[in-house]
mmCIF file of C-alpha atoms in Angstrom:
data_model
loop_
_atom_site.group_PDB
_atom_site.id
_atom_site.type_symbol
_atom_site.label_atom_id
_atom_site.label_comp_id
_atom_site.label_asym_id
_atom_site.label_seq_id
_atom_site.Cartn_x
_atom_site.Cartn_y
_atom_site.Cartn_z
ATOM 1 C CA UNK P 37 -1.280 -0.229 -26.345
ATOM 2 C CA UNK P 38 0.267 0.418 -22.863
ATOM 3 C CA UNK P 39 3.233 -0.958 -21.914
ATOM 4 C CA UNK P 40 4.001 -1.613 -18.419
ATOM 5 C CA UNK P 41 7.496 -0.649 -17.552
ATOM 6 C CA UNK P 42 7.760 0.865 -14.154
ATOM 7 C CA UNK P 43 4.926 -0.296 -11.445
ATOM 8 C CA UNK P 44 3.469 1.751 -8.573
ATOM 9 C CA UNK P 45 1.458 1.360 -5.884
ATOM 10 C CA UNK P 46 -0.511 4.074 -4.715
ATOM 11 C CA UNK P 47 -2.479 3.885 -1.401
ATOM 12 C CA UNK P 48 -4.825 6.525 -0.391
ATOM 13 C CA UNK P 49 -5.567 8.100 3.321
ATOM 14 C CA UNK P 50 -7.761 5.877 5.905
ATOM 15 C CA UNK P 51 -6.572 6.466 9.431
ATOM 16 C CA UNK P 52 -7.183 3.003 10.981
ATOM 17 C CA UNK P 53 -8.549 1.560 7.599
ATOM 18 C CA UNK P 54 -5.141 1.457 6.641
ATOM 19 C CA UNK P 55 -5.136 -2.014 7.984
ATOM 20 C CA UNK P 56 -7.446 -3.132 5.397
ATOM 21 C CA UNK P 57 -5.229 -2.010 2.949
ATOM 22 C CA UNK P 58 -2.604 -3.756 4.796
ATOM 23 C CA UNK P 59 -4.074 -7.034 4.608
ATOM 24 C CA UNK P 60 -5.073 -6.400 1.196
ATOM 25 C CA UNK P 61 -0.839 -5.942 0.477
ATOM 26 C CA UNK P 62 -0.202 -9.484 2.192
ATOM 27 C CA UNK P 63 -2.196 -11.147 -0.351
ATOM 28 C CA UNK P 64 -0.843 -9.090 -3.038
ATOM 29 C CA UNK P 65 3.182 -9.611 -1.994
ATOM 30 C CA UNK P 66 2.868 -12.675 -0.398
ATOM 31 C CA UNK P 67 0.690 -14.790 -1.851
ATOM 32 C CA UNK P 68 0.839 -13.030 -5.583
ATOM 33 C CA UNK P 69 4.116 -12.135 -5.254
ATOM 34 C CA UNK P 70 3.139 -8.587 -6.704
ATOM 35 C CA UNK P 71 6.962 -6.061 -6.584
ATOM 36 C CA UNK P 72 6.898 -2.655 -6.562
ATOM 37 C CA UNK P 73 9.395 0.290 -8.391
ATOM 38 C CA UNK P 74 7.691 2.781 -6.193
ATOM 39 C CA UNK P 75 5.386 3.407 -3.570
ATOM 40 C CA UNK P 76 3.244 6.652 -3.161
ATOM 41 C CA UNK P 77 0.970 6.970 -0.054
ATOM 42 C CA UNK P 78 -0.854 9.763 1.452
ATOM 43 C CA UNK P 79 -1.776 10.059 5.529
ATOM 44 C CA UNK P 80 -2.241 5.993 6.849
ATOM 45 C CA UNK P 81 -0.748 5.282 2.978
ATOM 46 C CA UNK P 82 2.372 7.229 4.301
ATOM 47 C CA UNK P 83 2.928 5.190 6.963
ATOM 48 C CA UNK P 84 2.845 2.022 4.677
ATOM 49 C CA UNK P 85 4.775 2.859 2.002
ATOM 50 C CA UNK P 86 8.286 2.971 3.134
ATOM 51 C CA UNK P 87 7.654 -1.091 4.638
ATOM 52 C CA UNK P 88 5.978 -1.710 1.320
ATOM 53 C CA UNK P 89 8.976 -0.108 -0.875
ATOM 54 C CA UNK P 90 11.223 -2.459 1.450
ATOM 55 C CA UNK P 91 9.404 -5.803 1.495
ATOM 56 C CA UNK P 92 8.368 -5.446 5.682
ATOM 57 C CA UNK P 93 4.892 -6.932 5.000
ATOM 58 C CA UNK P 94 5.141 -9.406 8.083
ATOM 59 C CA UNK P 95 6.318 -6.382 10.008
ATOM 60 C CA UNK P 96 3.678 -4.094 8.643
ATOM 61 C CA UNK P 97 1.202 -6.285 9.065
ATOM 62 C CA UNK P 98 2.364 -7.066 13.236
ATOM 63 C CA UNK P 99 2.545 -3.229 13.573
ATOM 64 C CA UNK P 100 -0.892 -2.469 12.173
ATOM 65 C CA UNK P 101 -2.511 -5.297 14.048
ATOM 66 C CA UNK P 102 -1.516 -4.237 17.436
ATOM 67 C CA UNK P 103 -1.628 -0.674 17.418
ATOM 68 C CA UNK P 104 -3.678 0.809 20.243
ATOM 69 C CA UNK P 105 -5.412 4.331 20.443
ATOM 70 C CA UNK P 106 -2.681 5.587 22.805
ATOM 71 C CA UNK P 107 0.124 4.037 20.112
ATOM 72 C CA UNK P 108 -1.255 7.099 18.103
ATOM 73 C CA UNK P 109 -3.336 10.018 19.777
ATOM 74 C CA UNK P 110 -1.897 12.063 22.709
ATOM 75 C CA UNK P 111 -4.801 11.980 24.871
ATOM 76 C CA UNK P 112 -5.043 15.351 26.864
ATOM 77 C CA UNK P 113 -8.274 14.961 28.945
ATOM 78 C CA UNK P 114 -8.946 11.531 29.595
ATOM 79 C CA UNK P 115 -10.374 9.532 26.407
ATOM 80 C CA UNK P 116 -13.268 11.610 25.574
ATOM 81 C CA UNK P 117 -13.530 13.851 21.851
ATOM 82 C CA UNK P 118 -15.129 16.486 23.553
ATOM 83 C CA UNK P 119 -13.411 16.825 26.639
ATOM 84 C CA UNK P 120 -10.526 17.151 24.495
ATOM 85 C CA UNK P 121 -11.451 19.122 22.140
ATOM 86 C CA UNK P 122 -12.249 21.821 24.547
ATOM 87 C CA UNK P 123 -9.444 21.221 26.552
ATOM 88 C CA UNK P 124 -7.622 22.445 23.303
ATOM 89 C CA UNK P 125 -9.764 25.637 22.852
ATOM 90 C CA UNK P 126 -9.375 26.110 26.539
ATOM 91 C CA UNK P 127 -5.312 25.901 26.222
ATOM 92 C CA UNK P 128 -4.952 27.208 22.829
ATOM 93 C CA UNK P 129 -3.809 24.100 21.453
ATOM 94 C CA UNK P 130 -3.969 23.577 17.353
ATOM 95 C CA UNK P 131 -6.230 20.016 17.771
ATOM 96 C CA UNK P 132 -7.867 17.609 19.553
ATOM 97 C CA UNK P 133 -5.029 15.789 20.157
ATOM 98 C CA UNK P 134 -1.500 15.418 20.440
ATOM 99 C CA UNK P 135 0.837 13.160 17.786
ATOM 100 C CA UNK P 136 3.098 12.769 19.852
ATOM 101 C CA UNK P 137 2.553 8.841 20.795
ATOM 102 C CA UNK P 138 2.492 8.914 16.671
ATOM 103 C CA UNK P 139 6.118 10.281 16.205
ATOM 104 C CA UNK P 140 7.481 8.353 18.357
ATOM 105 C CA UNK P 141 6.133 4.718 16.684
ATOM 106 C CA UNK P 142 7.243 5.670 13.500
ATOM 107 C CA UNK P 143 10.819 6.885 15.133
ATOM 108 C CA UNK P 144 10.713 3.091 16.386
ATOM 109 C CA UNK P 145 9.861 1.395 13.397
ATOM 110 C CA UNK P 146 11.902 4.016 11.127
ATOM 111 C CA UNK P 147 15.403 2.974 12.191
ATOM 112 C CA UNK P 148 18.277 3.885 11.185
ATOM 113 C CA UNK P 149 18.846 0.462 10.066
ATOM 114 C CA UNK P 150 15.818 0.527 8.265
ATOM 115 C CA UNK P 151 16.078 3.354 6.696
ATOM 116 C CA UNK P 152 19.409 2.879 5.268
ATOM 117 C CA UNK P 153 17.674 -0.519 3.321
ATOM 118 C CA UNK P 154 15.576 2.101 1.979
ATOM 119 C CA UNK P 155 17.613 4.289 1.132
ATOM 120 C CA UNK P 156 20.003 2.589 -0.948
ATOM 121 C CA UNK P 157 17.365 -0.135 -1.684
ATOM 122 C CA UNK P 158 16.175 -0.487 -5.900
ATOM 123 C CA UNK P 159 12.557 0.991 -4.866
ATOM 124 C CA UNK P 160 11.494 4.264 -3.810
ATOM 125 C CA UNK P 161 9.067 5.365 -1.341
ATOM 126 C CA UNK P 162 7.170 8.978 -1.614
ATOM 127 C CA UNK P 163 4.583 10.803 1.126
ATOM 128 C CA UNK P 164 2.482 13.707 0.477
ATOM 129 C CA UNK P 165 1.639 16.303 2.699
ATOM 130 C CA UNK P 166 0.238 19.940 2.536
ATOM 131 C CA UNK P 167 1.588 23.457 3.514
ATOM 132 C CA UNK P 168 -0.756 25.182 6.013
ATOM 133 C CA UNK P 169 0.456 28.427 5.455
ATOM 134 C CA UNK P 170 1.092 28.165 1.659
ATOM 135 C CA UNK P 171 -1.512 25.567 0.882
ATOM 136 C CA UNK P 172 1.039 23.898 -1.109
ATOM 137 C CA UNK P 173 1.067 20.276 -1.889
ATOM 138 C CA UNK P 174 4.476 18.708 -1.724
ATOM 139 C CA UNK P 175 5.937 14.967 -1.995
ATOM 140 C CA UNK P 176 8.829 13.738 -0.386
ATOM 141 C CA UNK P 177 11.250 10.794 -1.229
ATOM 142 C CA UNK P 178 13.092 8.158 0.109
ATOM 143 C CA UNK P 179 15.552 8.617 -3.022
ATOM 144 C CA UNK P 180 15.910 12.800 -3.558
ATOM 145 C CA UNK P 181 19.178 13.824 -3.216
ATOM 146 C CA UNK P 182 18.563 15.430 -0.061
ATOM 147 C CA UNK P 183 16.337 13.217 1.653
ATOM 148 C CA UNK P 184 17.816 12.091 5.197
ATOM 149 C CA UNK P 185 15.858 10.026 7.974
ATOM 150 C CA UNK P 186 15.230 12.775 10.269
ATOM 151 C CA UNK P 187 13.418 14.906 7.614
ATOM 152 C CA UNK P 188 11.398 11.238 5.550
ATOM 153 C CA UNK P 189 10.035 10.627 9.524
ATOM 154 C CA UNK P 190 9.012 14.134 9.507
ATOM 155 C CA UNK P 191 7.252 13.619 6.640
ATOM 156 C CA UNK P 192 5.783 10.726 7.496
ATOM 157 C CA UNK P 193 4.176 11.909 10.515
ATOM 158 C CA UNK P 194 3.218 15.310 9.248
ATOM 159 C CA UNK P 195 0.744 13.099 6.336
ATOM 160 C CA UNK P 196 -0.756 11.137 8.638
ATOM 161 C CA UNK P 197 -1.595 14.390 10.745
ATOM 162 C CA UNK P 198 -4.958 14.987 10.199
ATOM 163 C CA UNK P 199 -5.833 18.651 10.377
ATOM 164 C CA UNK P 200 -8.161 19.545 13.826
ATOM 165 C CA UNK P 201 -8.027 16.073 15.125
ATOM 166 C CA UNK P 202 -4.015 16.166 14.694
ATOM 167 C CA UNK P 203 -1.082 17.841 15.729
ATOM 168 C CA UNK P 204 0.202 20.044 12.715
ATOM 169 C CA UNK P 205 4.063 18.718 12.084
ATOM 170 C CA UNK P 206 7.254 20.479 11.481
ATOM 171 C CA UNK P 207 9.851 19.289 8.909
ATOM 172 C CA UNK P 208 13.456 19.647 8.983
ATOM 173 C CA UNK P 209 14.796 22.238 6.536
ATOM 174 C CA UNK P 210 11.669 23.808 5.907
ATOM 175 C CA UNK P 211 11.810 26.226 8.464
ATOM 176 C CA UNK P 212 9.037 28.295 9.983
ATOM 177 C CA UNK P 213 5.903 26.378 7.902
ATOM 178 C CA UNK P 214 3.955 23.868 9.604
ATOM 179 C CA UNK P 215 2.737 20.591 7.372
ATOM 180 C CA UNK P 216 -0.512 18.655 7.695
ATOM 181 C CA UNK P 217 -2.185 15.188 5.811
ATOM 182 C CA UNK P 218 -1.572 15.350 2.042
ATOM 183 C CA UNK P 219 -4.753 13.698 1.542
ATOM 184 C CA UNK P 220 -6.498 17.113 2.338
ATOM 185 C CA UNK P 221 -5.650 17.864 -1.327
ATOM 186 C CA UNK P 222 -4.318 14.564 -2.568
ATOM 187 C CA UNK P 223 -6.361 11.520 -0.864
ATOM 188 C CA UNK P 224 -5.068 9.406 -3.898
ATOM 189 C CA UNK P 225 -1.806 10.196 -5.176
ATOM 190 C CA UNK P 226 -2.005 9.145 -8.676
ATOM 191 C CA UNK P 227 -0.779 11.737 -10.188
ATOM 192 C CA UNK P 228 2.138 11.962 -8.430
ATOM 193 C CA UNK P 229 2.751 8.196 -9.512
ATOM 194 C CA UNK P 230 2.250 8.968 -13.008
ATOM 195 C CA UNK P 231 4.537 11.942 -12.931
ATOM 196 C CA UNK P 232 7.313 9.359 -11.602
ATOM 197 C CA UNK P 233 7.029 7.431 -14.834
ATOM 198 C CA UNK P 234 4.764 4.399 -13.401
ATOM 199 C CA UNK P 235 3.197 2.860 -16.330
ATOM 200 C CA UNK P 236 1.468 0.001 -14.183
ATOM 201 C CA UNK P 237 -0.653 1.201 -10.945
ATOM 202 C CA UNK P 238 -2.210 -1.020 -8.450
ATOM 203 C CA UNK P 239 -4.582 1.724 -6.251
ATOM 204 C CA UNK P 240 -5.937 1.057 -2.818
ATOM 205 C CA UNK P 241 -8.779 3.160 -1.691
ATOM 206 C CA UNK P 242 -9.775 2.705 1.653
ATOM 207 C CA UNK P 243 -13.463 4.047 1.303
ATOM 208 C CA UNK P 244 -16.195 2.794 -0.907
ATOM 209 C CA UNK P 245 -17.566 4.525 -4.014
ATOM 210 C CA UNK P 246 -19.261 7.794 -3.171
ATOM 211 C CA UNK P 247 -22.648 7.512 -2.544
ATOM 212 C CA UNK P 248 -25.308 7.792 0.284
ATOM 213 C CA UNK P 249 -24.981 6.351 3.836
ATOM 214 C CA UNK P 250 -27.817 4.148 5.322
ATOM 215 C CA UNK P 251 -27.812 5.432 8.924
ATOM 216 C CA UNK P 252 -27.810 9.198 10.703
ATOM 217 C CA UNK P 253 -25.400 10.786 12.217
ATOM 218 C CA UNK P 254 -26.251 11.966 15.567
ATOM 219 C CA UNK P 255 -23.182 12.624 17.407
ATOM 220 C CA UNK P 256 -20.340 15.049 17.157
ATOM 221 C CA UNK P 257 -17.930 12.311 16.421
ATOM 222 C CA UNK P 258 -19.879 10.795 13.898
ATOM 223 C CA UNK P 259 -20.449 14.087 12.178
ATOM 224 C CA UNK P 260 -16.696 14.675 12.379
ATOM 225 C CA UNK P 261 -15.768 11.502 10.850
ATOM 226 C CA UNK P 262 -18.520 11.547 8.327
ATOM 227 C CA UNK P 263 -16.992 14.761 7.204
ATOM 228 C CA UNK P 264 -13.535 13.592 6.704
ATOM 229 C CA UNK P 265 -15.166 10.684 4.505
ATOM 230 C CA UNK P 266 -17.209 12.872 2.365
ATOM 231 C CA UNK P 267 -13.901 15.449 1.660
ATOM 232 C CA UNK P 268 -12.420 12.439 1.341
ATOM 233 C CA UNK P 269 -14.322 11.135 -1.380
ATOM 234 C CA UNK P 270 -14.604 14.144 -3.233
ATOM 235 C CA UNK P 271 -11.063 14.408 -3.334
ATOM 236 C CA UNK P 272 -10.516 10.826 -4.512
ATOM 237 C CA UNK P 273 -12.994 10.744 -7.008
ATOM 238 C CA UNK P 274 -11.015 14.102 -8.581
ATOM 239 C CA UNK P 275 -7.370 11.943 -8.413
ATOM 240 C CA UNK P 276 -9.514 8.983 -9.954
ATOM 241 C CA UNK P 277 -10.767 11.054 -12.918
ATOM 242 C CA UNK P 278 -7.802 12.714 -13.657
ATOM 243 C CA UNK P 279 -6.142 9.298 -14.078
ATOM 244 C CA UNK P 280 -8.707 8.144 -16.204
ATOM 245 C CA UNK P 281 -8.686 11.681 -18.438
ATOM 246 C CA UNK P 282 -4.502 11.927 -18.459
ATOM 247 C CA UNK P 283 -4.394 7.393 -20.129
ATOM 248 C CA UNK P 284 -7.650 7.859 -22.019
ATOM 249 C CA UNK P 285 -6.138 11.185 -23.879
ATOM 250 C CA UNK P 286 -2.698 10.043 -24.486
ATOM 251 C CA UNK P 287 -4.228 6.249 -25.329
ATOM 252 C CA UNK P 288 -6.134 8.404 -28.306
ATOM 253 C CA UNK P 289 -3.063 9.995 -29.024
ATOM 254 C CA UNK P 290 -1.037 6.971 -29.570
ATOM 255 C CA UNK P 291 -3.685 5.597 -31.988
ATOM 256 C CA UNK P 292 -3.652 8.845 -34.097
ATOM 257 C CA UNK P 293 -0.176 8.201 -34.873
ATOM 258 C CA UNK P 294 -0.876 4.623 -35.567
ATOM 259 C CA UNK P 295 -3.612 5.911 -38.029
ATOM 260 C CA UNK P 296 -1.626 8.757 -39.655
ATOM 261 C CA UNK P 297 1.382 6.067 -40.333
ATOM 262 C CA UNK P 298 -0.802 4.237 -42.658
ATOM 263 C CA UNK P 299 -0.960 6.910 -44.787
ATOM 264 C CA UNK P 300 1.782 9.118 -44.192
ATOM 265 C CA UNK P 301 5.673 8.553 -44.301
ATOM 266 C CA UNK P 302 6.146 6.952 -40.408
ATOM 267 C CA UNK P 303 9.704 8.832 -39.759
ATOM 268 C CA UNK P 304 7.762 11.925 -40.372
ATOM 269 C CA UNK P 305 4.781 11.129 -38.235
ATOM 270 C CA UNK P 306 6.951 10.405 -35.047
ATOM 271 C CA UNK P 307 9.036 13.526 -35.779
ATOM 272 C CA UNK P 308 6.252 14.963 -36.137
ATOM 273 C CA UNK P 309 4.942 13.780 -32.456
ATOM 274 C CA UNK P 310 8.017 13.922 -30.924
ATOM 275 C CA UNK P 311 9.045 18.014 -31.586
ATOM 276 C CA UNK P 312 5.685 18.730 -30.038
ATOM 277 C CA UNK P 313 6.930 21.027 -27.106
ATOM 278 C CA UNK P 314 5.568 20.467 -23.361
ATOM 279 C CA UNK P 315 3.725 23.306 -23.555
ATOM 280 C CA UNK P 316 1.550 22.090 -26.349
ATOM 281 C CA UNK P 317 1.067 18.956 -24.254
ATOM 282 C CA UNK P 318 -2.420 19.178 -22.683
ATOM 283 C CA UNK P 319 -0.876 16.376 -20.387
ATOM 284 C CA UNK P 320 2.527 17.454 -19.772
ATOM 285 C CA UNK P 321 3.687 18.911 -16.092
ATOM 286 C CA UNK P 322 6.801 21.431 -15.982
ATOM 287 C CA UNK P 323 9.073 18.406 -15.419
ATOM 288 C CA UNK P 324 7.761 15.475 -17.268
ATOM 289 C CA UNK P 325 5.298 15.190 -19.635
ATOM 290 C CA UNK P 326 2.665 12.014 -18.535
ATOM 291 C CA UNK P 327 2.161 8.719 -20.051
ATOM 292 C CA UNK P 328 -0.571 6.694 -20.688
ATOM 293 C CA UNK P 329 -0.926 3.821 -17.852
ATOM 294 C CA UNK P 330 -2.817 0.714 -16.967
ATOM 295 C CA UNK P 331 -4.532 0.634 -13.660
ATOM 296 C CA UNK P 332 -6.173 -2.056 -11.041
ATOM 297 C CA UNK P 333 -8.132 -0.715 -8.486
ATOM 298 C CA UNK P 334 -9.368 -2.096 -5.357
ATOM 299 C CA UNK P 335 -11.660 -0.948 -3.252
ATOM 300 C CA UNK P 336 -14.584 -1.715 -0.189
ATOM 301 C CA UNK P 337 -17.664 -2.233 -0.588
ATOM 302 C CA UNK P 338 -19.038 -0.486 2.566
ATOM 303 C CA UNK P 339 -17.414 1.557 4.985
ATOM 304 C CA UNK P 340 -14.699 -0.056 6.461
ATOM 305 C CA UNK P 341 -15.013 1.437 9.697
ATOM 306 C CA UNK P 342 -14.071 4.959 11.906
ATOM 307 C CA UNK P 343 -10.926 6.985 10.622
ATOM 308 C CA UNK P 344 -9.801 7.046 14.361
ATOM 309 C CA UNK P 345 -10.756 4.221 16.111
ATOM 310 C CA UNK P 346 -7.874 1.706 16.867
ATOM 311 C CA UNK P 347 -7.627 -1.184 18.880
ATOM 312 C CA UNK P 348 -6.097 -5.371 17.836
ATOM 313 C CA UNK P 349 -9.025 -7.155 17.333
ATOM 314 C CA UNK P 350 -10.515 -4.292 15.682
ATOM 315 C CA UNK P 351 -7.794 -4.012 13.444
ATOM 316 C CA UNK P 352 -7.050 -7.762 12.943
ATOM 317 C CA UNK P 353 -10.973 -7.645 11.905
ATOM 318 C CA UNK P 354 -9.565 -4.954 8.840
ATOM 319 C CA UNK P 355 -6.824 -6.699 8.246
ATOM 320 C CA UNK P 356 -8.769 -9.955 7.437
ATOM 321 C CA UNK P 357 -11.080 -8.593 5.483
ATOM 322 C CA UNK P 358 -8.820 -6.824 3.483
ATOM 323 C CA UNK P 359 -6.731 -9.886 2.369
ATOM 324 C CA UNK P 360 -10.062 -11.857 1.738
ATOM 325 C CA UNK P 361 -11.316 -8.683 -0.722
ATOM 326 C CA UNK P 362 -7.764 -8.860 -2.695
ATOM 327 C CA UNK P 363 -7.980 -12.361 -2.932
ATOM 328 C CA UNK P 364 -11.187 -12.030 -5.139
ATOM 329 C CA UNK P 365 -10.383 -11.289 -8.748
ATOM 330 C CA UNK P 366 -14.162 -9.983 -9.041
ATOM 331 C CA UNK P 367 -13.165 -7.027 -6.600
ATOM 332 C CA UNK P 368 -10.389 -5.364 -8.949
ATOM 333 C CA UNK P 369 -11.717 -2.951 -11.488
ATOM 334 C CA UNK P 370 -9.297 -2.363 -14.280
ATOM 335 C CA UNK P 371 -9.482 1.281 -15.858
ATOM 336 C CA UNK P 372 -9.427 3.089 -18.038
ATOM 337 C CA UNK P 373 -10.435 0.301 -20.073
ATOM 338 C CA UNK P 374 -7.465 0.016 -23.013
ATOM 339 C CA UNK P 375 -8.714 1.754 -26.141
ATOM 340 C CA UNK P 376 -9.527 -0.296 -29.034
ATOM 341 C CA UNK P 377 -7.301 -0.971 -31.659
#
């Protein structure tokens, strides 16, 4: 059977839905009382985790509540998608809009006071974000040796950069590429979780299960964001599976050796197990092979709302609703489910 040693929380992309997810974390730390070793979000999940990994839920939750569209996009032609978006053909800008209203909330919020807490603090916070010219995926840490503020805010910003609508970001030290939302290849980073030794995972997804919408889409904005939710899903559904595929295998495994012990000498089974080189393991990654791991899952029933539309009482609305979903035991899904013995 698993056993939970280290727990994670892994929280995927959203945009504004992150506040659901937000209000889903109050229940969960406040009320529950849930702790986490490590925190691993991707785009809005990036901007969580570092409050998350520090405890800041009654700061987290103030930020995401009043956040306003101009706390995050650079508007560069009045308020209109359109008019900006041509505006940046026109000018031969690389999106819609600016992020620089963006960098400069999470400079805020990111102090230096802050982010010494989190830096020497017991849990660790990780972002994702993708290489545009390499089309590498990359993590980065609140706890790697090298990790300073200047180059986590980075890093923060350049996840929650979605690619068109967003700004692409620079990070310091990695000069001359240009970094964009990890959840273009990693909308759920699970693996990345599981890689870090979490044996215990509590996922948010901020998007229901895939599946077919009950309305048209008519305008360009609806077509945009409809499109972000579909890659979105596909790519979640992928980190999902390969969750499931990475526990269910090595759950199998650990019941084999169970088995073989009742007929073989046991010192010689687990020697046998343990020589087994990395490269034999179908689950093993160049640095660390994986481990089985229990998960909880919570997700929305419906569409939570726009990627890109903020505003309070929108966002209290997510907020809300997100608490009142955690707070339902009949909304987590457990998986894989444990093998039998």
């Amino acid at each position: 059977m698993i056993e939970n040693k280290k727990a994670a929380l892994v929280i995927s992309g959203g945009g504004a839905k992150g506040a659901w997810a937000v209000g889903a974390l109050r229940y969960l730390v406040k009320e529950k009382g849930e702790e986490y070793d490590l925190v691993v979000g991707t785009s809005t999940g990036a901007l969580i985790a570092p409050l998350v990994a520090l405890g800041d839920i009654d700061d987290l939750v103030t930020y995401y509540t009043s956040v306003k569209d101009k706390d995050i996009l650079g508007f560069r032609l009045g308020r209109s998608l359109a008019l900006n978006a041509i505006w940046g053909i026109i000018t031969g800008k690389d999106s819609v809009y600016s992020t620089k209203p963006l960098g400069r909330m999470i400079r805020k919020h990111m102090s230096e006071k802050r982010w010494q807490r989190l830096r020497t603090g017991p849990n660790q916070a990780w972002v994702s974000v993708v290489n545009m010219q390499t089309g590498k995926l990359s993590y980065f840490g609140s706890h790697q040796p090298d990790m300073t503020r200047e180059k986590f805010i980075d890093a923060m910003l350049a996840s929650a950069s979605i690619p068109v609508f967003m700004s692409q970001a620079r990070i310091t030290g990695q000069t001359g590429y240009w970094f964009v939302d990890g959840g273009v290849k990693d909308l759920i980073p699970l693996g990345h979780a599981i890689r870090q030794g979490a044996r215990k995972v509590t996922i948010i997804i901020l998007g229901p299960e895939p599946g077919p919408a009950n309305k048209e889409f008519q305008r360009l904005h609806q077509v945009l964001h409809r499109t972000i939710d579909l890659q979105g899903q596909e790519t979640g559904e992928n980190d999902i599976s390969f969750g499931k595929l990475v526990t269910r295998e090595l759950l199998w495994r650990e019941r084999l050796q169970k088995n073989l012990t009742l007929s073989l000498d046991p010192d010689k089974v687990a020697e046998a197990f343990q020589n087994t080189s990395k490269q034999d393991e179908p689950m093993a990654t160049e640095d660390r092979a994986y481990a089985a791991v229990s998960f909880s899952l919570l997700r929305p029933e419906t569409v939570i709302g726009e990627t890109l539309g903020f505003g309070p009482e929108l966002m209290k609305g997510y907020e809300k609703a997100g608490y009142q979903f955690a707070s339902n035991p009949k909304n987590w899904q457990t998986i894989p489910k444990p093998l039998e013995e």
